[in-house]
Amino acid sequence: MEPLAPTDLNCEHLVSPRGLNTSRPRFSWALTAKGRNRRQTAYQIVVGTVREMVAGGHGELWDSGRVTSAETLLVSYGGSPLSSHLRFFWSVRVWDEDRRMSAFAEPAAVETGLMAGADWTAKWIGRPEFGRGGRPVPVASPYDNPYQARPADYLRRPFTVKEKPLRRAVAYATALGLYRLRLNGQEIGDQVLAPGWTDYHKRVEYQVHDVTALLAAGTNSLAAVLGEGWYCGRVGNTLKRQGAHYGPRPAFLCQIVLDYADGERDVVASDATWRAAKGPIVYSDLLIGEKYDARLEQPGWDEASFGDAGWEEVEIVAPWPRPPALDAARSQPVRRTEALPGRFLHRSSTGGRIYDLGQNIAGWTRLALTAPAGATFVLRHGEALTADGDLYTENLRSARATDIYVARGSGRERYEPSFTFHGFRYVEVSGPALDTADIDLTGVQVNSDTPAAGSFSCGSEMVNRLAANIRWSQRGNFLSIPTDCPQRDERLGWLADAQVFWPTASYNMDIAAFFSKWWVDIDDARQEDGAFTDVAPSRPHWAHNPYPPKGAPAWGDGAAILVWTHYCRYADKGLLEAAWPSLVGWMDYIARHNPRLLRENALNRNYGDWLNVGPATPKVMIAAAYWAHLADLMARMASILGLDEDGERFTGLLGSLKAAFREAFVDQDGRVEGDTQTAYLLALDFGLLDEKQAASARHHLLRTIAEADDHLATGFLGVRHLCPVLSDAGAVDLAYRLLLNQTYPSWGFSVANGATTIWERWDGWTPEKGFQTPSMNSFNHYAYGAVGEWLFARVAGIAPDPAAPGFRRVICCPLAHRGLGWAKAEHRAHVGRIAAGWTIAGGTVAYNLDIPANIVAQVCVPGAKRNAIRLDGEPVAGHADIIQAGETADGTWIEIGSGVWNFEWPLDRPAQRIRNAHDA
């Protein structure tokens, strides 16, 4: 038997992170191995500054020695605190169940960044466009409206590298706004829209780049382009406002640390010696778009030989009200992640060319053309076309989503924006030179580059398209933060949308680092009285903010739900500990305003079951249900953290809230107030009813679905619970019917009508009425994609066990069904790749599992006795490879370890008895 092999090394949820916010990082790894029931019994981690030494098992910074443990997730560094500007390597080897030792894994590199304020000598700088008074100077706008967008800042500084061996050079850079960094005429890094969105009054994240290979002895040139971005551009339905969220002007901060082989160190920093100018980016704004005049380019402006005598001195900028904290980037950067060729469709009614990418994306258009100097091309972006074939833009509200390119007139020209993004599938290109220009158009998908972590496919092409739409909506909205939509004038991080979708999101992508970053934004937005906010980042001093800062039920509550989901998926107890005081503060806020335990007060902007179809669910009932749900989660988290007193408090609160809920909202027949699908879904899934009430509530749920002609009628809050609750109620056939419906309202309705992402509304477009209200009608909005969790966890059977978080224990209870024919899924958890799939032949289900080393899986077979189940063609009873098995009234459970497993059992539908009894 071969020994185990450690693989997929990561540090603080990232592969080879550049920049850390702790001097004691945590290490994780997965394991691969042949054979069944393989497990780790010990590990050894080594950390050092020389890769070759670490590869050989020697680390001068830390050697854990042989540690008897099965742990592979988030093992804390145990050496002396790490210093700033340090590049180190780490590796691990493990011992298996028979004490066989593995080789050390290929070392992973980590850079610590600048972890102390004193390490920064750079100054915030900017082009003196605004003057000392801080009032903007108006610039030309292509629109007849009061919106004034600012030209980008072009900044540069020559510097000297000494004539001796350079060991290492690292650039640390960030901006209040957006920036692109260049060195000796070359772009540094592949990130875009850096540094991303944070509450800039509290913190800004910086990026770290090794630039050693780009430097040469003698004169070099460091340069940057600076845009407004989220800092002082237009965000969140604010296009009609002149001003800024965080400050009136962008600013740039950068320093390069040069380490020579002889031990000498130089620092090149942003300071008053830099020079600035305007350039070809006439303006750029996230909502308006970008105008680029190629005739204004200054060739070689970012190279050492460029003469910048006509440029002006920069200003030192003092961020208001104080300089923000500088944190290393916690998540993967935003990158270009896919390019889609545009296909010419037809001419618009105004003569423009309409192009179709075939997919709704978030990003921008890359243009290649040949045209005369001064020829202007206007690119408008939209998600759909009108019945007449024109670009549909009404749902953008006040967002312009328009880029303008003015040709240089010399050969083949290429352009893509720097500091804006749009949500779109279709592009209209117009301009006087359109008919004579040679144009190629490509759509560029842009998103936080969170690694793909899962896939789902089945025998239904409609469901496969639905799964793809869910993934595309996640890609289109996970851009620095999880936005609600990428196209209109909003693009905010709504907590309720996220909390219902987060389990699905974590199957599709590795979002551990992404949430670690967003949690800081959520906590930074928390109010002094303990209230979380509806959106994050969010600042109460935004006088123009249409969204009150204090969170609503299910929105503010989303903070705790997201932390719990993150813990279940990634076993991150450290984030749980860090979040705990804030979560308690939110619970205190609710309790302080609701002494009667019914959550009648401090509901703030109570949204209810947002955008539901059919009867509305009472908002106060939803609020009460969510409060009880939070008490349940808080009791569980307190137990994990060993906080006995808090655990007793929240367990007691849960009992009281359940009693108050039943008294106020449940009648003797088990009817929940409102008598809606969502009312029953929340009451059942949150465990708020006693046994008798729950049994009645299940039948009422089935009745409400039957009254809707076997269609869903939920909004954002109910949709996640629909198929799981029906499955638990035994109504598996009905759950599949809802999944496979293609008539309105359903997931399949949007697919049947050409959707390539998830719609915000069930009726975003219908043949009878056309487009819904343009004031609230996004075609890329992930919330209703929450059904993806059911596809992975229940249909395929890959569900985490909260008692062993991080998928260290997997619950495999697949729902095989002839309606799909077959299904398979895989999920690359931090512990390794988990794969599951089933097919049906005749009356038999064949279920195949691939479980990584060190993991335990519990296979559940509903309605089947143990003697009816086969493993490798043999009766499972007494099979030598299974760990244990047992029977319950509901079926058989089998516990197994790692390896490839092939089960067979009879296809049985005993669960349908509940549905049939209701029909009778």
CSV table of N, CA, C and O in Angstrom, one decimal, residues 613-615 676-678 681 701-714 722-723 726 734-735 737-749 762 915:
chain,number,residue,atom,x,y,z
A,613,VAL,N,-43.9,35.6,-5.3
A,613,VAL,CA,-45.1,35.6,-6.1
A,613,VAL,C,-46.2,34.9,-5.3
A,613,VAL,O,-46.0,34.1,-4.4
A,614,GLY,N,-47.5,35.3,-5.5
A,614,GLY,CA,-48.6,34.8,-4.7
A,614,GLY,C,-48.7,35.6,-3.4
A,614,GLY,O,-48.2,36.7,-3.3
A,615,PRO,N,-49.5,35.0,-2.5
A,615,PRO,CA,-49.8,35.7,-1.2
A,615,PRO,C,-48.5,36.1,-0.5
A,615,PRO,O,-47.5,35.3,-0.5
A,676,THR,N,-48.8,30.6,3.8
A,676,THR,CA,-48.0,30.7,2.6
A,676,THR,C,-47.0,29.6,2.5
A,676,THR,O,-46.6,29.1,3.6
A,677,GLN,N,-46.4,29.4,1.4
A,677,GLN,CA,-45.3,28.4,1.3
A,677,GLN,C,-44.2,28.8,2.1
A,677,GLN,O,-43.6,28.0,2.9
A,678,THR,N,-43.8,30.1,2.1
A,678,THR,CA,-42.6,30.5,2.9
A,678,THR,C,-42.9,30.4,4.4
A,678,THR,O,-42.0,30.0,5.1
A,681,LEU,N,-42.3,26.8,5.2
A,681,LEU,CA,-40.9,26.4,5.0
A,681,LEU,C,-40.0,26.9,6.1
A,681,LEU,O,-39.2,26.1,6.6
A,701,LEU,N,-48.3,22.8,3.8
A,701,LEU,CA,-47.3,23.2,2.8
A,701,LEU,C,-47.7,22.5,1.5
A,701,LEU,O,-47.7,23.2,0.4
A,702,LEU,N,-47.9,21.2,1.5
A,702,LEU,CA,-48.3,20.5,0.3
A,702,LEU,C,-49.6,21.1,-0.3
A,702,LEU,O,-49.7,21.3,-1.6
A,703,ARG,N,-50.5,21.5,0.5
A,703,ARG,CA,-51.8,22.1,0.0
A,703,ARG,C,-51.5,23.4,-0.7
A,703,ARG,O,-52.1,23.7,-1.7
A,704,THR,N,-50.7,24.3,0.0
A,704,THR,CA,-50.4,25.6,-0.7
A,704,THR,C,-49.7,25.4,-2.0
A,704,THR,O,-49.9,26.2,-2.9
A,705,ILE,N,-48.9,24.4,-2.1
A,705,ILE,CA,-48.2,24.1,-3.4
A,705,ILE,C,-49.3,23.6,-4.4
A,705,ILE,O,-49.3,24.0,-5.6
A,706,ALA,N,-50.1,22.7,-4.0
A,706,ALA,CA,-51.2,22.3,-4.9
A,706,ALA,C,-52.1,23.4,-5.3
A,706,ALA,O,-52.5,23.5,-6.5
A,707,GLU,N,-52.4,24.3,-4.4
A,707,GLU,CA,-53.2,25.5,-4.8
A,707,GLU,C,-52.5,26.4,-5.8
A,707,GLU,O,-53.2,27.2,-6.5
A,708,ALA,N,-51.2,26.3,-5.8
A,708,ALA,CA,-50.5,27.1,-6.8
A,708,ALA,C,-50.2,26.2,-8.1
A,708,ALA,O,-49.3,26.5,-8.9
A,709,ASP,N,-51.0,25.2,-8.2
A,709,ASP,CA,-50.9,24.3,-9.4
A,709,ASP,C,-49.5,23.6,-9.5
A,709,ASP,O,-48.9,23.6,-10.5
A,710,ASP,N,-49.1,23.2,-8.3
A,710,ASP,CA,-47.8,22.5,-8.2
A,710,ASP,C,-46.7,23.4,-8.7
A,710,ASP,O,-45.8,23.0,-9.5
A,711,HIS,N,-46.7,24.7,-8.3
A,711,HIS,CA,-45.6,25.6,-8.6
A,711,HIS,C,-45.2,26.3,-7.3
A,711,HIS,O,-45.9,26.4,-6.4
A,712,LEU,N,-44.0,26.9,-7.4
A,712,LEU,CA,-43.5,27.6,-6.2
A,712,LEU,C,-44.1,29.0,-6.2
A,712,LEU,O,-44.6,29.5,-7.2
A,713,ALA,N,-44.1,29.6,-5.0
A,713,ALA,CA,-44.7,30.9,-4.8
A,713,ALA,C,-43.8,31.7,-3.8
A,713,ALA,O,-44.3,32.5,-3.1
A,714,THR,N,-42.6,31.4,-3.7
A,714,THR,CA,-41.7,32.0,-2.7
A,714,THR,C,-41.0,33.2,-3.2
A,714,THR,O,-40.9,33.4,-4.5
A,722,LEU,N,-37.2,25.4,0.0
A,722,LEU,CA,-38.3,24.7,-0.7
A,722,LEU,C,-38.0,23.2,-0.9
A,722,LEU,O,-38.7,22.3,-0.4
A,723,CYS,N,-37.1,22.9,-1.8
A,723,CYS,CA,-36.8,21.5,-2.1
A,723,CYS,C,-36.3,20.7,-0.9
A,723,CYS,O,-36.7,19.6,-0.7
A,726,LEU,N,-39.3,19.8,1.3
A,726,LEU,CA,-40.2,18.8,0.7
A,726,LEU,C,-39.5,17.5,0.7
A,726,LEU,O,-40.2,16.4,1.0
A,734,LEU,N,-42.6,15.7,-5.6
A,734,LEU,CA,-43.0,17.0,-5.7
A,734,LEU,C,-41.8,18.0,-5.8
A,734,LEU,O,-41.9,19.0,-6.6
A,735,ALA,N,-40.8,17.7,-5.0
A,735,ALA,CA,-39.6,18.6,-5.1
A,735,ALA,C,-39.0,18.5,-6.5
A,735,ALA,O,-38.7,19.6,-7.1
A,737,ARG,N,-40.7,17.8,-9.2
A,737,ARG,CA,-41.7,18.5,-10.1
A,737,ARG,C,-41.4,20.0,-10.2
A,737,ARG,O,-41.4,20.6,-11.2
A,738,LEU,N,-41.2,20.6,-9.0
A,738,LEU,CA,-40.9,22.0,-8.9
A,738,LEU,C,-39.6,22.3,-9.6
A,738,LEU,O,-39.5,23.3,-10.3
A,739,LEU,N,-38.6,21.4,-9.4
A,739,LEU,CA,-37.3,21.7,-10.1
A,739,LEU,C,-37.5,21.6,-11.6
A,739,LEU,O,-36.9,22.4,-12.3
A,740,LEU,N,-38.3,20.7,-12.1
A,740,LEU,CA,-38.4,20.4,-13.6
A,740,LEU,C,-39.4,21.2,-14.3
A,740,LEU,O,-39.5,21.2,-15.5
A,741,ASN,N,-40.3,21.9,-13.5
A,741,ASN,CA,-41.3,22.8,-14.1
A,741,ASN,C,-40.6,23.8,-15.1
A,741,ASN,O,-39.6,24.3,-14.8
A,742,GLN,N,-41.3,24.0,-16.2
A,742,GLN,CA,-40.8,25.0,-17.2
A,742,GLN,C,-41.9,26.1,-17.5
A,742,GLN,O,-41.7,26.9,-18.3
A,743,THR,N,-43.0,26.0,-16.7
A,743,THR,CA,-44.0,27.0,-16.9
A,743,THR,C,-43.9,28.0,-15.7
A,743,THR,O,-43.4,27.6,-14.6
A,744,TYR,N,-44.4,29.2,-15.9
A,744,TYR,CA,-44.3,30.2,-14.9
A,744,TYR,C,-45.1,29.9,-13.6
A,744,TYR,O,-46.3,29.5,-13.8
A,745,PRO,N,-44.6,30.2,-12.4
A,745,PRO,CA,-43.3,30.6,-12.1
A,745,PRO,C,-42.4,29.4,-11.7
A,745,PRO,O,-42.8,28.5,-11.0
A,746,SER,N,-41.2,29.3,-12.2
A,746,SER,CA,-40.3,28.2,-12.0
A,746,SER,C,-38.9,28.6,-12.4
A,746,SER,O,-38.7,29.6,-13.1
A,747,TRP,N,-37.9,27.8,-12.0
A,747,TRP,CA,-36.6,27.9,-12.5
A,747,TRP,C,-36.5,27.7,-14.0
A,747,TRP,O,-35.8,28.4,-14.7
A,748,GLY,N,-37.2,26.6,-14.4
A,748,GLY,CA,-37.2,26.2,-15.8
A,748,GLY,C,-37.8,27.3,-16.7
A,748,GLY,O,-37.5,27.3,-17.9
A,749,PHE,N,-38.7,28.1,-16.2
A,749,PHE,CA,-39.4,29.1,-17.0
A,749,PHE,C,-38.3,30.1,-17.6
A,749,PHE,O,-38.3,30.4,-18.8
A,762,TRP,N,-39.1,36.1,-10.7
A,762,TRP,CA,-39.7,35.0,-11.5
A,762,TRP,C,-40.3,35.4,-12.8
A,762,TRP,O,-40.2,34.7,-13.8
A,915,ARG,N,-47.3,12.4,0.2
A,915,ARG,CA,-47.9,13.1,-0.9
A,915,ARG,C,-49.2,12.4,-1.2
A,915,ARG,O,-50.3,13.1,-1.4
